[in-house]
Short mmCIF file of C-alpha atoms in Angstrom, two decimals:
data_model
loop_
_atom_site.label_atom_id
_atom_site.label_comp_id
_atom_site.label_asym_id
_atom_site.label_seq_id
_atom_site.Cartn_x
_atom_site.Cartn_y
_atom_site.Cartn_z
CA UNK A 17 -189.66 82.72 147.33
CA UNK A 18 -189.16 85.23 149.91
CA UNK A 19 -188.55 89.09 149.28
CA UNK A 20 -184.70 90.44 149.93
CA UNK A 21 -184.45 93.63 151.11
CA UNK A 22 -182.01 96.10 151.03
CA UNK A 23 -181.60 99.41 152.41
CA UNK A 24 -178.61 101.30 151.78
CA UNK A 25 -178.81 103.88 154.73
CA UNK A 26 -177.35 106.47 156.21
CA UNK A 27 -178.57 107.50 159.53
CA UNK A 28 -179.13 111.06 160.12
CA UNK A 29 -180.84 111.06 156.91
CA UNK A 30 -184.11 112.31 156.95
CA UNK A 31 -184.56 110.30 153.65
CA UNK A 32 -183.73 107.91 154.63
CA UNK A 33 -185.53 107.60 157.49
CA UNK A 34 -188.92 107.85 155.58
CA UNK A 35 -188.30 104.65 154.13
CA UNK A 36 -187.30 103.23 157.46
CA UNK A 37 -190.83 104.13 158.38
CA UNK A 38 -192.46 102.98 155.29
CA UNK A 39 -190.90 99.73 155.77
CA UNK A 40 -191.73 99.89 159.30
CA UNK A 41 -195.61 100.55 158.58
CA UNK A 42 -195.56 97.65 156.12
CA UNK A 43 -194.19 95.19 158.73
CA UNK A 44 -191.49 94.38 155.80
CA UNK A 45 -188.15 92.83 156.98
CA UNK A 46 -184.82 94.49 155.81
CA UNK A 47 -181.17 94.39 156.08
CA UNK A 48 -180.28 97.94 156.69
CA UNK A 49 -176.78 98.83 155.16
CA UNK A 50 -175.13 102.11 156.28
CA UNK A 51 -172.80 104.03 154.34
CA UNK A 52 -170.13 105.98 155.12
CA UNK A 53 -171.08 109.01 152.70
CA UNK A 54 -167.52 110.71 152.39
CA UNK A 55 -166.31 106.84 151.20
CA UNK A 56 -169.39 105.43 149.64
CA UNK A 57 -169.60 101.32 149.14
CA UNK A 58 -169.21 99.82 145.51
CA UNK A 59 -172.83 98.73 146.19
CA UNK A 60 -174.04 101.69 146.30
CA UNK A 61 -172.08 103.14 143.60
CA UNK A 62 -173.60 100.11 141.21
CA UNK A 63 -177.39 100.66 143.07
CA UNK A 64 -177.35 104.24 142.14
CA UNK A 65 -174.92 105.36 139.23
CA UNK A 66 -176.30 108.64 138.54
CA UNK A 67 -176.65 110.17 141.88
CA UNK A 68 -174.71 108.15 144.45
CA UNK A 69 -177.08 109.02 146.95
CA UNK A 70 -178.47 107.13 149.55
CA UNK A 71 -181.75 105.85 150.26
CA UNK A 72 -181.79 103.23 147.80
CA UNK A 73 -184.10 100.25 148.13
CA UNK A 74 -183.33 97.04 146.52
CA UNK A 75 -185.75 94.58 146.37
CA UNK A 76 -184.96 91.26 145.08
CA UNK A 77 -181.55 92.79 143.13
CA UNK A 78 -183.65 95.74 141.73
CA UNK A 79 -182.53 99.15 143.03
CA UNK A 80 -185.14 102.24 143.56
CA UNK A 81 -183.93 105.48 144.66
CA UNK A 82 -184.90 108.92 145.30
CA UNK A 83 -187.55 108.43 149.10
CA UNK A 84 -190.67 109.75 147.35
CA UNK A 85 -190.23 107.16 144.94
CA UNK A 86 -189.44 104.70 146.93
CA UNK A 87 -192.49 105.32 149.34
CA UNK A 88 -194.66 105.30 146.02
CA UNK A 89 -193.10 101.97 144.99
CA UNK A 90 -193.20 100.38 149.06
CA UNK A 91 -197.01 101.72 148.97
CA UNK A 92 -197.60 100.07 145.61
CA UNK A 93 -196.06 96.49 146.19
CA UNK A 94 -196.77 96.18 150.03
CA UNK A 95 -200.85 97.00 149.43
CA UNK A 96 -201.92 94.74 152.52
CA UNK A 97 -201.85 97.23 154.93
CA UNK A 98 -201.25 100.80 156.31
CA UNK A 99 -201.76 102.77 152.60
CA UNK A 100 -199.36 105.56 152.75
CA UNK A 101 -201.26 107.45 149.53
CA UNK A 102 -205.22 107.77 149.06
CA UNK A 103 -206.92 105.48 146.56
CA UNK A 104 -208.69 108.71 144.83
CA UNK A 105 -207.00 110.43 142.43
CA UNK A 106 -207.49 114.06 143.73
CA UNK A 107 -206.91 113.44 147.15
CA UNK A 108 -203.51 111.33 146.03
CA UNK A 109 -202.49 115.00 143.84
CA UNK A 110 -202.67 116.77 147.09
CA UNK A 111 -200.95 114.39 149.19
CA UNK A 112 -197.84 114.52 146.31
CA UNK A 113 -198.01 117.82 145.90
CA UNK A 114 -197.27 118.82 149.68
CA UNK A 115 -194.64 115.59 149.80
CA UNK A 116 -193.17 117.22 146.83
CA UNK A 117 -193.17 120.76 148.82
CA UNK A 118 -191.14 119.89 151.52
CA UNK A 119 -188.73 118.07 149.77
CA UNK A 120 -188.46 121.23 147.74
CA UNK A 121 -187.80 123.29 150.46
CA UNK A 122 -187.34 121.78 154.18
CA UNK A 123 -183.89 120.08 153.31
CA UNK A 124 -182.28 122.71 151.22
CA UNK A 125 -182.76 125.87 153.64
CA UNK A 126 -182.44 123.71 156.39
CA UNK A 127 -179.24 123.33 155.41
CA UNK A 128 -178.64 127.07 155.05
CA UNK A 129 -179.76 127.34 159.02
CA UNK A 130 -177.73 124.81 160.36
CA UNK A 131 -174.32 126.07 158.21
CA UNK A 132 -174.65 129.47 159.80
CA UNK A 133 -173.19 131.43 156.77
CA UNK A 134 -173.79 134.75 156.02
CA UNK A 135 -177.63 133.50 154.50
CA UNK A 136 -178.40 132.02 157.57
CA UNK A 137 -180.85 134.95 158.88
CA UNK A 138 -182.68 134.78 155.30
CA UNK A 139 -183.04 131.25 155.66
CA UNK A 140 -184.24 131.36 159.36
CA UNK A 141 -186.97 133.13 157.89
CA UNK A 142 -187.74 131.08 154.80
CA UNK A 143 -188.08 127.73 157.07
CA UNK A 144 -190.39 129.40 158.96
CA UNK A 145 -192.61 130.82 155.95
CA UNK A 146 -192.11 126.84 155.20
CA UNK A 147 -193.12 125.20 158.46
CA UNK A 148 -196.23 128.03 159.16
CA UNK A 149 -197.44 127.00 155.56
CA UNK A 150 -197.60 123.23 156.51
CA UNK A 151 -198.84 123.98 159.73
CA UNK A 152 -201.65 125.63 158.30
CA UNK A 153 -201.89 123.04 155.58
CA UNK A 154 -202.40 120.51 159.14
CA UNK A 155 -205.07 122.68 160.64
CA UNK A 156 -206.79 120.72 163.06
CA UNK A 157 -206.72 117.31 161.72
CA UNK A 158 -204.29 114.43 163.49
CA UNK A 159 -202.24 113.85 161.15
CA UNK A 160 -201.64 115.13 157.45
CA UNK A 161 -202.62 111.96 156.06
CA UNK A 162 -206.38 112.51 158.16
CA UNK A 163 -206.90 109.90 161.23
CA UNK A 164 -203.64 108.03 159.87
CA UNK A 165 -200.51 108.82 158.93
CA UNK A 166 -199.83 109.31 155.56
CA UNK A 167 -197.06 110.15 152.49
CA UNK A 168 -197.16 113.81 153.97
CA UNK A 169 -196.62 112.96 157.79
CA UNK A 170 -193.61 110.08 156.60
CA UNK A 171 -191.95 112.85 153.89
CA UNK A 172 -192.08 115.31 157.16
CA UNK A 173 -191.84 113.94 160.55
CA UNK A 174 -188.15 113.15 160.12
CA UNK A 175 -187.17 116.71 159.68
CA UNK A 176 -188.28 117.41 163.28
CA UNK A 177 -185.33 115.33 164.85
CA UNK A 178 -183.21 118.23 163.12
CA UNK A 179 -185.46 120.64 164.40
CA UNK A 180 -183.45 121.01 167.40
CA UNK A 181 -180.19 121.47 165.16
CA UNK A 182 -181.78 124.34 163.16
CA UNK A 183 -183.02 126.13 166.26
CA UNK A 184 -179.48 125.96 168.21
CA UNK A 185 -177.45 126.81 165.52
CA UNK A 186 -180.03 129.42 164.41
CA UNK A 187 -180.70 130.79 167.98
CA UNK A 188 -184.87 130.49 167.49
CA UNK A 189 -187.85 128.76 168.15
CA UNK A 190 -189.87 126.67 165.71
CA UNK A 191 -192.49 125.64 168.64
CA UNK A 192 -193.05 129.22 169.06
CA UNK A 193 -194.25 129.67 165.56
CA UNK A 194 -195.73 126.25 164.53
CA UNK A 195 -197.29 124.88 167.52
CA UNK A 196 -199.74 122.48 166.10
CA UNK A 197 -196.41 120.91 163.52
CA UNK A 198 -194.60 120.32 167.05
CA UNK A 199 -197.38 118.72 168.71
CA UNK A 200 -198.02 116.78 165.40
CA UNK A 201 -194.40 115.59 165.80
CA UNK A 202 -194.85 114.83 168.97
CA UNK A 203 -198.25 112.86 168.34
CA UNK A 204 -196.32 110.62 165.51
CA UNK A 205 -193.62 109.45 167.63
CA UNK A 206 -195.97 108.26 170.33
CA UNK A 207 -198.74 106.91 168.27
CA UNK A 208 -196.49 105.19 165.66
CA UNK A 209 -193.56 102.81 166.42
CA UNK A 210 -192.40 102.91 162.78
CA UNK A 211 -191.72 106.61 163.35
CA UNK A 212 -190.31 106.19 166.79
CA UNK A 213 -187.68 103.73 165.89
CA UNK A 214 -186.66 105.66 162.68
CA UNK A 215 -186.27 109.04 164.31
CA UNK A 216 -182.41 108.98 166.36
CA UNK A 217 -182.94 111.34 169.39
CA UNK A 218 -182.32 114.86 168.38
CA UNK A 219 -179.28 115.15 170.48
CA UNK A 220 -177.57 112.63 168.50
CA UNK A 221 -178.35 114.64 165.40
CA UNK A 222 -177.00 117.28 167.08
CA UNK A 223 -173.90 116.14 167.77
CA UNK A 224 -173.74 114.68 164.12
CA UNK A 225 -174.37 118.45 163.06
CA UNK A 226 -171.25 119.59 165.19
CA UNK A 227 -169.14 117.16 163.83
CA UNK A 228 -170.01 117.97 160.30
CA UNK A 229 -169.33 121.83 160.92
CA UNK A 230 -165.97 121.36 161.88
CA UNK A 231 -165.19 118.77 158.99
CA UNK A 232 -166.37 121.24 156.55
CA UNK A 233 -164.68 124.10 158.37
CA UNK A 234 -167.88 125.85 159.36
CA UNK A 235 -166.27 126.15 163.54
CA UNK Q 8 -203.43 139.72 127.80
CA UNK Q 9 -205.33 136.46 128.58
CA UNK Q 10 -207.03 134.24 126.11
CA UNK Q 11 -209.22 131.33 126.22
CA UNK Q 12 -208.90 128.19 123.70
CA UNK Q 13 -211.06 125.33 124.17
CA UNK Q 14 -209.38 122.28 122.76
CA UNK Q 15 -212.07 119.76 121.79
CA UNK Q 16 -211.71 116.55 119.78
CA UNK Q 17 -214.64 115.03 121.62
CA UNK Q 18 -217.81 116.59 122.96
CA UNK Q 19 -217.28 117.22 126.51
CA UNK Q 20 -219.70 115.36 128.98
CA UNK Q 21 -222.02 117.62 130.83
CA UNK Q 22 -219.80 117.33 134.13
CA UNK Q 23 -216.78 117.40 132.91
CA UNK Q 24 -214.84 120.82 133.19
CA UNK Q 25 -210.84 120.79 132.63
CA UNK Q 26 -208.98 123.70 132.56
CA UNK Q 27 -205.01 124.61 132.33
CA UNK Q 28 -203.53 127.46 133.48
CA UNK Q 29 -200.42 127.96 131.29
CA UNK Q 30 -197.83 129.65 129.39
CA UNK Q 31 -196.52 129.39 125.68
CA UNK Q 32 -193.35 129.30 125.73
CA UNK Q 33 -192.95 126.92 129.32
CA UNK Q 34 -192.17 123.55 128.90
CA UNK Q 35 -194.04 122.26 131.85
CA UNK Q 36 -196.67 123.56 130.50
CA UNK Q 37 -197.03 122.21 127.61
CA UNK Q 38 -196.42 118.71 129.30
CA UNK Q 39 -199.60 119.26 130.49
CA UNK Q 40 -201.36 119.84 127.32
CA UNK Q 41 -199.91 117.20 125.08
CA UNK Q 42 -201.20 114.81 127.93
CA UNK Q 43 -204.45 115.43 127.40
CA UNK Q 44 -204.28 115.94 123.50
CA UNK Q 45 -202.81 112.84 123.85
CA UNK Q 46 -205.85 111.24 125.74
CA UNK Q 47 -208.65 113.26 123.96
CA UNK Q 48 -209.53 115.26 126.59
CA UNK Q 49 -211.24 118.57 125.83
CA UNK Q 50 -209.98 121.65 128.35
CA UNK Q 51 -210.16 125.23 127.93
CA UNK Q 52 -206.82 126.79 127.98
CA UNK Q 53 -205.97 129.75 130.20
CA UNK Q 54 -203.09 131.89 128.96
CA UNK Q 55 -201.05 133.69 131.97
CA UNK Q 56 -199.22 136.61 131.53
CA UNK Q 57 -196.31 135.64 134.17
CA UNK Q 58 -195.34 139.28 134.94
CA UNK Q 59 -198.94 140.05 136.04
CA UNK Q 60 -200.25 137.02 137.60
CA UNK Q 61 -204.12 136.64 137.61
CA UNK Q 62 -205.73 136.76 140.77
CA UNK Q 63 -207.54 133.10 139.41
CA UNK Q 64 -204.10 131.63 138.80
CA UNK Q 65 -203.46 132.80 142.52
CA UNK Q 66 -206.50 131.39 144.02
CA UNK Q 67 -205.72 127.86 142.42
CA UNK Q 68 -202.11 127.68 143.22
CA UNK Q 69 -201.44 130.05 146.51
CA UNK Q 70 -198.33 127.95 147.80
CA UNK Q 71 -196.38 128.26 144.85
CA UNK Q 72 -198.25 130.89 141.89
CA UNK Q 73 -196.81 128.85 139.01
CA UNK Q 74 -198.14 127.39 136.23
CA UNK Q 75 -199.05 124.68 134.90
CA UNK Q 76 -202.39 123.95 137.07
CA UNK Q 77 -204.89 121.89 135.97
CA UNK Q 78 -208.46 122.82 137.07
CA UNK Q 79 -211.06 119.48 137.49
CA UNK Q 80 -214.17 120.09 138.25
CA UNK Q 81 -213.13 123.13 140.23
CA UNK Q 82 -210.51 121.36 142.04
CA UNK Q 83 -206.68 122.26 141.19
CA UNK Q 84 -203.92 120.40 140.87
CA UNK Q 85 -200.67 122.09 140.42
CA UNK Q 86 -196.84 120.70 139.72
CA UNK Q 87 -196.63 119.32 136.02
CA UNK Q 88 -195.04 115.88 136.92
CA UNK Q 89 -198.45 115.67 140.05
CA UNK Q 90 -200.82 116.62 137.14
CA UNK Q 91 -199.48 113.98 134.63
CA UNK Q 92 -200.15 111.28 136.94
CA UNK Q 93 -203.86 112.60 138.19
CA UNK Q 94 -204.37 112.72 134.01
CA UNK Q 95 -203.21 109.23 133.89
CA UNK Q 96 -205.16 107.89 136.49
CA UNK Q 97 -208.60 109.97 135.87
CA UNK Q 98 -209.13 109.07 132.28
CA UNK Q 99 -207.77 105.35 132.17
CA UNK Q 100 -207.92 105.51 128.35
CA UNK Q 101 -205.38 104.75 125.96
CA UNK Q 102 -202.59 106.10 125.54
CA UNK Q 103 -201.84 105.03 129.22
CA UNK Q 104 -199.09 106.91 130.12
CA UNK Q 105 -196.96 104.60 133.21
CA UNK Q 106 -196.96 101.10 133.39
CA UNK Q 107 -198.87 99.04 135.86
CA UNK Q 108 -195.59 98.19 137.17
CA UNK Q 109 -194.09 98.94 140.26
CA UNK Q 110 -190.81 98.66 139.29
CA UNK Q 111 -191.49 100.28 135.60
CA UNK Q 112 -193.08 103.22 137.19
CA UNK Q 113 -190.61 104.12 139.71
CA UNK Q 114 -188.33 104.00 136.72
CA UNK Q 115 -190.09 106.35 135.19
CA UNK Q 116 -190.40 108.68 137.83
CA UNK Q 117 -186.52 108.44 138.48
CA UNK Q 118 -186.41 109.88 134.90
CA UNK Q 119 -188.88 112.29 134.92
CA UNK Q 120 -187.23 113.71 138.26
CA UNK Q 121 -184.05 113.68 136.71
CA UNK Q 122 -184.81 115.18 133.53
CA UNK Q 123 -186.83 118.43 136.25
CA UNK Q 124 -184.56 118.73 138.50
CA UNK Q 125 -181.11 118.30 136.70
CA UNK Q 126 -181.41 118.52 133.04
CA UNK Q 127 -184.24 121.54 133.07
CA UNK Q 128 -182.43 123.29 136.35
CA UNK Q 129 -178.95 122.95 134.55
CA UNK Q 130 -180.49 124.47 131.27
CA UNK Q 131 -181.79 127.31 133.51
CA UNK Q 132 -177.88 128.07 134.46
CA UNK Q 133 -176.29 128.10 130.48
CA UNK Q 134 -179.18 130.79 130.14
CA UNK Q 135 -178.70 132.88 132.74
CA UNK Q 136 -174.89 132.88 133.43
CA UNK Q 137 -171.50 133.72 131.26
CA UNK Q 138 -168.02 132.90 131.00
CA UNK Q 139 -166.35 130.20 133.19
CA UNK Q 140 -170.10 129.82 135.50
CA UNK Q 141 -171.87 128.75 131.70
CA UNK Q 142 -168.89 126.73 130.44
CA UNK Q 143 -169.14 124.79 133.24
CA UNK Q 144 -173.15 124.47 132.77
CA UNK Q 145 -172.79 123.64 129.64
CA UNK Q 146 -170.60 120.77 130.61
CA UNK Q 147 -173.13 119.56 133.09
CA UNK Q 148 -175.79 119.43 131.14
CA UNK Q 149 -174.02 117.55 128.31
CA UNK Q 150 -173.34 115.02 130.60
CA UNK Q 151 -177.18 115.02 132.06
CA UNK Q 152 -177.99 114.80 128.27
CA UNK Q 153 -175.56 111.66 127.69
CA UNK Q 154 -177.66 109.86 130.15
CA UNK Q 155 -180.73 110.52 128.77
CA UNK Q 156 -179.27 109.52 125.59
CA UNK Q 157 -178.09 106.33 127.03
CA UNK Q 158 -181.72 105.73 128.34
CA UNK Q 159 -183.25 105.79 125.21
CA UNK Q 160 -180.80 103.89 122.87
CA UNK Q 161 -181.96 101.13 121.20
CA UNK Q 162 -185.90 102.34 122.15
CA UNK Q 163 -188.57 103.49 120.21
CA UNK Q 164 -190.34 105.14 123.17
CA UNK Q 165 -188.68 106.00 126.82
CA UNK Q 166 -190.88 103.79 128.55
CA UNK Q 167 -193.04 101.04 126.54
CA UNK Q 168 -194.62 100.45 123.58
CA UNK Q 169 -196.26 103.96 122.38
CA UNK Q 170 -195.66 107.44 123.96
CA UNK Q 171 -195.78 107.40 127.56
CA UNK Q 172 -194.91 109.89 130.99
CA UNK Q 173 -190.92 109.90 130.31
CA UNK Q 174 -191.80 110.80 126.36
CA UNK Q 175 -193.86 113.85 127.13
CA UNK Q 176 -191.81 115.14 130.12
CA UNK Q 177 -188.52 114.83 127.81
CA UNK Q 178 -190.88 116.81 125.08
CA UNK Q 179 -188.85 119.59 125.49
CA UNK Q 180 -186.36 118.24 123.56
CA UNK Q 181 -188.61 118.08 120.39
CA UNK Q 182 -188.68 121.86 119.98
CA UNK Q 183 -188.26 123.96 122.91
CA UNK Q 184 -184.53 122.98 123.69
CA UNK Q 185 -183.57 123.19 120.20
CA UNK Q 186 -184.74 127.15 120.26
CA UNK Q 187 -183.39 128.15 123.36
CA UNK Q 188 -179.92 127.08 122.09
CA UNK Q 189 -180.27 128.82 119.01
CA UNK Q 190 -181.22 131.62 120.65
CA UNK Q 191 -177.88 131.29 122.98
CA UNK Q 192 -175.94 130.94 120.22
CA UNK Q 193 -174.46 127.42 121.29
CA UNK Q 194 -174.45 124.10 120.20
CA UNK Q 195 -174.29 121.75 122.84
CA UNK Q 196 -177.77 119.29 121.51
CA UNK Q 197 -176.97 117.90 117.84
CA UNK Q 198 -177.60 114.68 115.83
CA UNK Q 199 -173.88 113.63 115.92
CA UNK Q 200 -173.60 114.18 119.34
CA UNK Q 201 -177.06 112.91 120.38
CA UNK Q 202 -178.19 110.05 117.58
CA UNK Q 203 -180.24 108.24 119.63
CA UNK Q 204 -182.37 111.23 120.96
CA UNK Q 205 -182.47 112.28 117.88
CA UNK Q 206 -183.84 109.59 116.87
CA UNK Q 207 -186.27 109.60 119.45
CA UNK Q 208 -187.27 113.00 118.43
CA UNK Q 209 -188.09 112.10 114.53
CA UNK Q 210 -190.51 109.01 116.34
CA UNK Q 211 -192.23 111.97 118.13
CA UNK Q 212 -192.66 114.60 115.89
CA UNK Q 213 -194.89 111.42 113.50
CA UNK Q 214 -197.20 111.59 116.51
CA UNK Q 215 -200.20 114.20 115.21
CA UNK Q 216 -200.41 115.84 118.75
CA UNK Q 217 -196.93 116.35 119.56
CA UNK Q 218 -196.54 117.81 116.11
CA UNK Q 219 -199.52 119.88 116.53
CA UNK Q 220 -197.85 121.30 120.18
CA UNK Q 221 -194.83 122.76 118.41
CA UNK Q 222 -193.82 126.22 119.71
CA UNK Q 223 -193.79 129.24 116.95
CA UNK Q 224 -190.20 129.15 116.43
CA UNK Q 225 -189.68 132.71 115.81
CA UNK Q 226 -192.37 133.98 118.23
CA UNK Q 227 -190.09 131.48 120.34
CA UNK Q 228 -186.78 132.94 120.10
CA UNK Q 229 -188.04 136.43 120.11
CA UNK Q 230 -189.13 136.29 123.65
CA UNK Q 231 -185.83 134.19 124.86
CA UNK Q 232 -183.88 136.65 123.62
CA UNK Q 233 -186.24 139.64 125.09
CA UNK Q 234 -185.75 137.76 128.10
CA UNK Q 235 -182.38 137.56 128.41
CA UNK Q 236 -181.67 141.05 127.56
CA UNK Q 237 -183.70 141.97 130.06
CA UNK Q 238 -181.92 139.82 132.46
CA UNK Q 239 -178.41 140.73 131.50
CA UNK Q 240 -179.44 144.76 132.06
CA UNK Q 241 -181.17 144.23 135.28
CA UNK Q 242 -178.00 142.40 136.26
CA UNK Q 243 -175.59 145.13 135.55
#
């Protein structure tokens, strides 16, 4: 019997787009479902009760939500190729740990930077405590999951299509300060097709960005 | 003041060296020590004073300076839920703690996430807020609570057959909730409102180490309520 399966998506997501990428890495075919997240689907309503939140996986009728998870569970039933976590223990407890860092952090001030309310200058400065932490955390290696990408490099990479966002609405420059996380970016989208094909252009976040301001009465 | 305890049921093997940075009265942290109580796993305990971190607790967790960290071998692993799952898959003895199911165990992390980052970040704002801003907490976290409660109906355990990675990351319901709302002086967690976690909770507290990991009570609701005062006059 063949696997169905389901992504309920929504496309600027960065969450989203990590599973995109797992999937993508796994060479496993989906239908990809977007939702419209101010008039979300019954399916998704059913898929994901609690939270209502999009990415959610379903695989054969089963839903999984929440990305991290869902990368655990892709990496876990798609073991034939490109392992997203490391088999030892240790090394896997690092890898989580920094996946469960940025999703801590990144999305939430982020947020606070591309709003532009009165925290916006605090939270200029917080992302880029943030990004100079996992740039260090890089160093000099290719990626953050070693000579391949890994849990840490999918959790991250689609934040940098926003980077752009952050930096125009915030008036800075994240190159200027992380160097070696923008050519990592960089190095990601032209080494891995998976993350290439996930990531929209950062214009056309952009634009997405502007949109949502004025909806929400931010311009 | 710091202390060391060293926890053994078992002699410790001659390369073996487990260590947990942690705090009394955290829940967290005591996730972290039921797990290995659970699995037999001898560790010296380090007790951190939060208000005066030690420069060790710094060294093994310089992103984020929290507790719990688990020290193995000399390597650290911080983040309660991370360390569960390095416990789980380091000493593969019994109990196991998440199923060898994909689907099971992203179930279980679901609920483990949910009980961290809603039920344990709602509880945060009934403590520190008043008026309108902890009425409406305390509605949110009944509701947070009514799933849990729905999770567990009609189970012995969260997740399985014997106590498992949902079980001790809901332990805070065994003791430490039940303090903190004395302490408040509300009632929102109670047997006729709750029967099936309740329930839950009486299956528990029959398990020898989750017995033996109950918090002082008094020493408990001493240092809420220090806390809080301290909180409400540095917020005046």
């Amino acid at each position: 019997m063949e696997d169905e399966v389901v992504l309920l998506d929504f496309w600027p997501s960065s969450f989203a787009m990590r599973v995109k990428i797992a999937l993508g890495e796994k060479g496993i075919k989906y239908k990809c479902k977007q939702e419209d997240l101010f008039n979300k689907s019954p399916l998704l309503l059913e898929m994901n009760p609690i939270h209502k939140k999009i990415p959610v996986l379903i695989h054969n009728g089963k839903p999984i939500s929440e990305s991290l998870i869902i990368l655990q569970y892709i990496d876990q039933v798609w073991n034939h190729k490109s392992p997203l976590l490391p088999s030892d223990p240790y090394q896997r407890s690092q890898a989580l740990f920094w996946a469960d860092y940025i999703d801590k952090k990144i999305y939430g001030i982020g947020r606070r930077v591309w709003m532009g309310k009165e925290d916006q200058e605090e939270a200029k400065e917080e992302l880029m405590q943030c990004l100079k932490t996992l740039d260090r955390e890089l160093g000099d290696k290719l990626y953050f999951g070693g000579q391949n990408i890994g849990v840490v490099d999918v959790a991250l990479v689609p934040f940098t299509t926003w980077f752009y966002s952050y930096e125009t609405c915030g008036n800075f420059s994240i190159e200027e300060g992380c160097p070696k996380l923008v050519a990592w970016a960089k190095r990601c989208k032209e080494n891995y097709q998976s993350v290439s094909e996930a990531l929209p252009h950062p214009l056309q976040i952009n634009e997405y960005v502007m949109e949502l301001k004025k909806r929400l009465g931010l311009v | 003041m710091k202390w060391r305890t060293i926890f053994s049921s078992k002699t410790m093997g001659d390369d073996e060296e487990v260590k947990v940075f942690g705090m009394w009265a955290s829940p967290y942290s005591r996730r972290v020590e039921l797990a290995l109580k659970l699995k037999g796993i001898p560790y010296e305990y380090i007790e951190e004073d939060l208000s005066n971190k030690s420069a060790l607790l710094i060294k093994h967790n310089p992103v984020h300076q929290k507790i719990p960290v688990l020290v193995h071998n000399g390597k650290s692993i911080p983040e309660s839920l991370v360390i569960l799952e390095y416990i789980d898959e380091t000493w593969r003895n019994n109990p196991i703690l998440l199923s060898q199911d994909p689907y099971d165990r992203a179930m279980a992390r679901f609920w483990a996430k949910f009980i961290d980052e809603k039920i344990l970040s709602t509880t945060r704002k009934v403590s520190f807020t008043t008026g309108k801003e902890q009425e409406h907490a305390i509605e949110e976290v009944t509701e947070q609570l009514k799933l849990l409660e729905n999770e567990v109906k009609g189970k012995a355990y969260f997740g399985g057959e014997g106590i498992g990675y949902v079980d001790i990351v809901a332990n805070f319901l065994v003791f430490w909730f039940g303090n903190l709302q004395e302490a408040l002086g509300i009632n929102i967690f109670s047997q006729h409102k709750f029967p099936f976690i309740f329930e839950w909770i009486q299956k528990q507290l029959k398990i020898d180490m989750v017995d033996e990991s109950r918090i002082p009570k008094d020493k408990h609701l001493t240092y809420i309520r220090t806390r809080l005062a301290a909180f409400k006059s540095a917020s005046k």
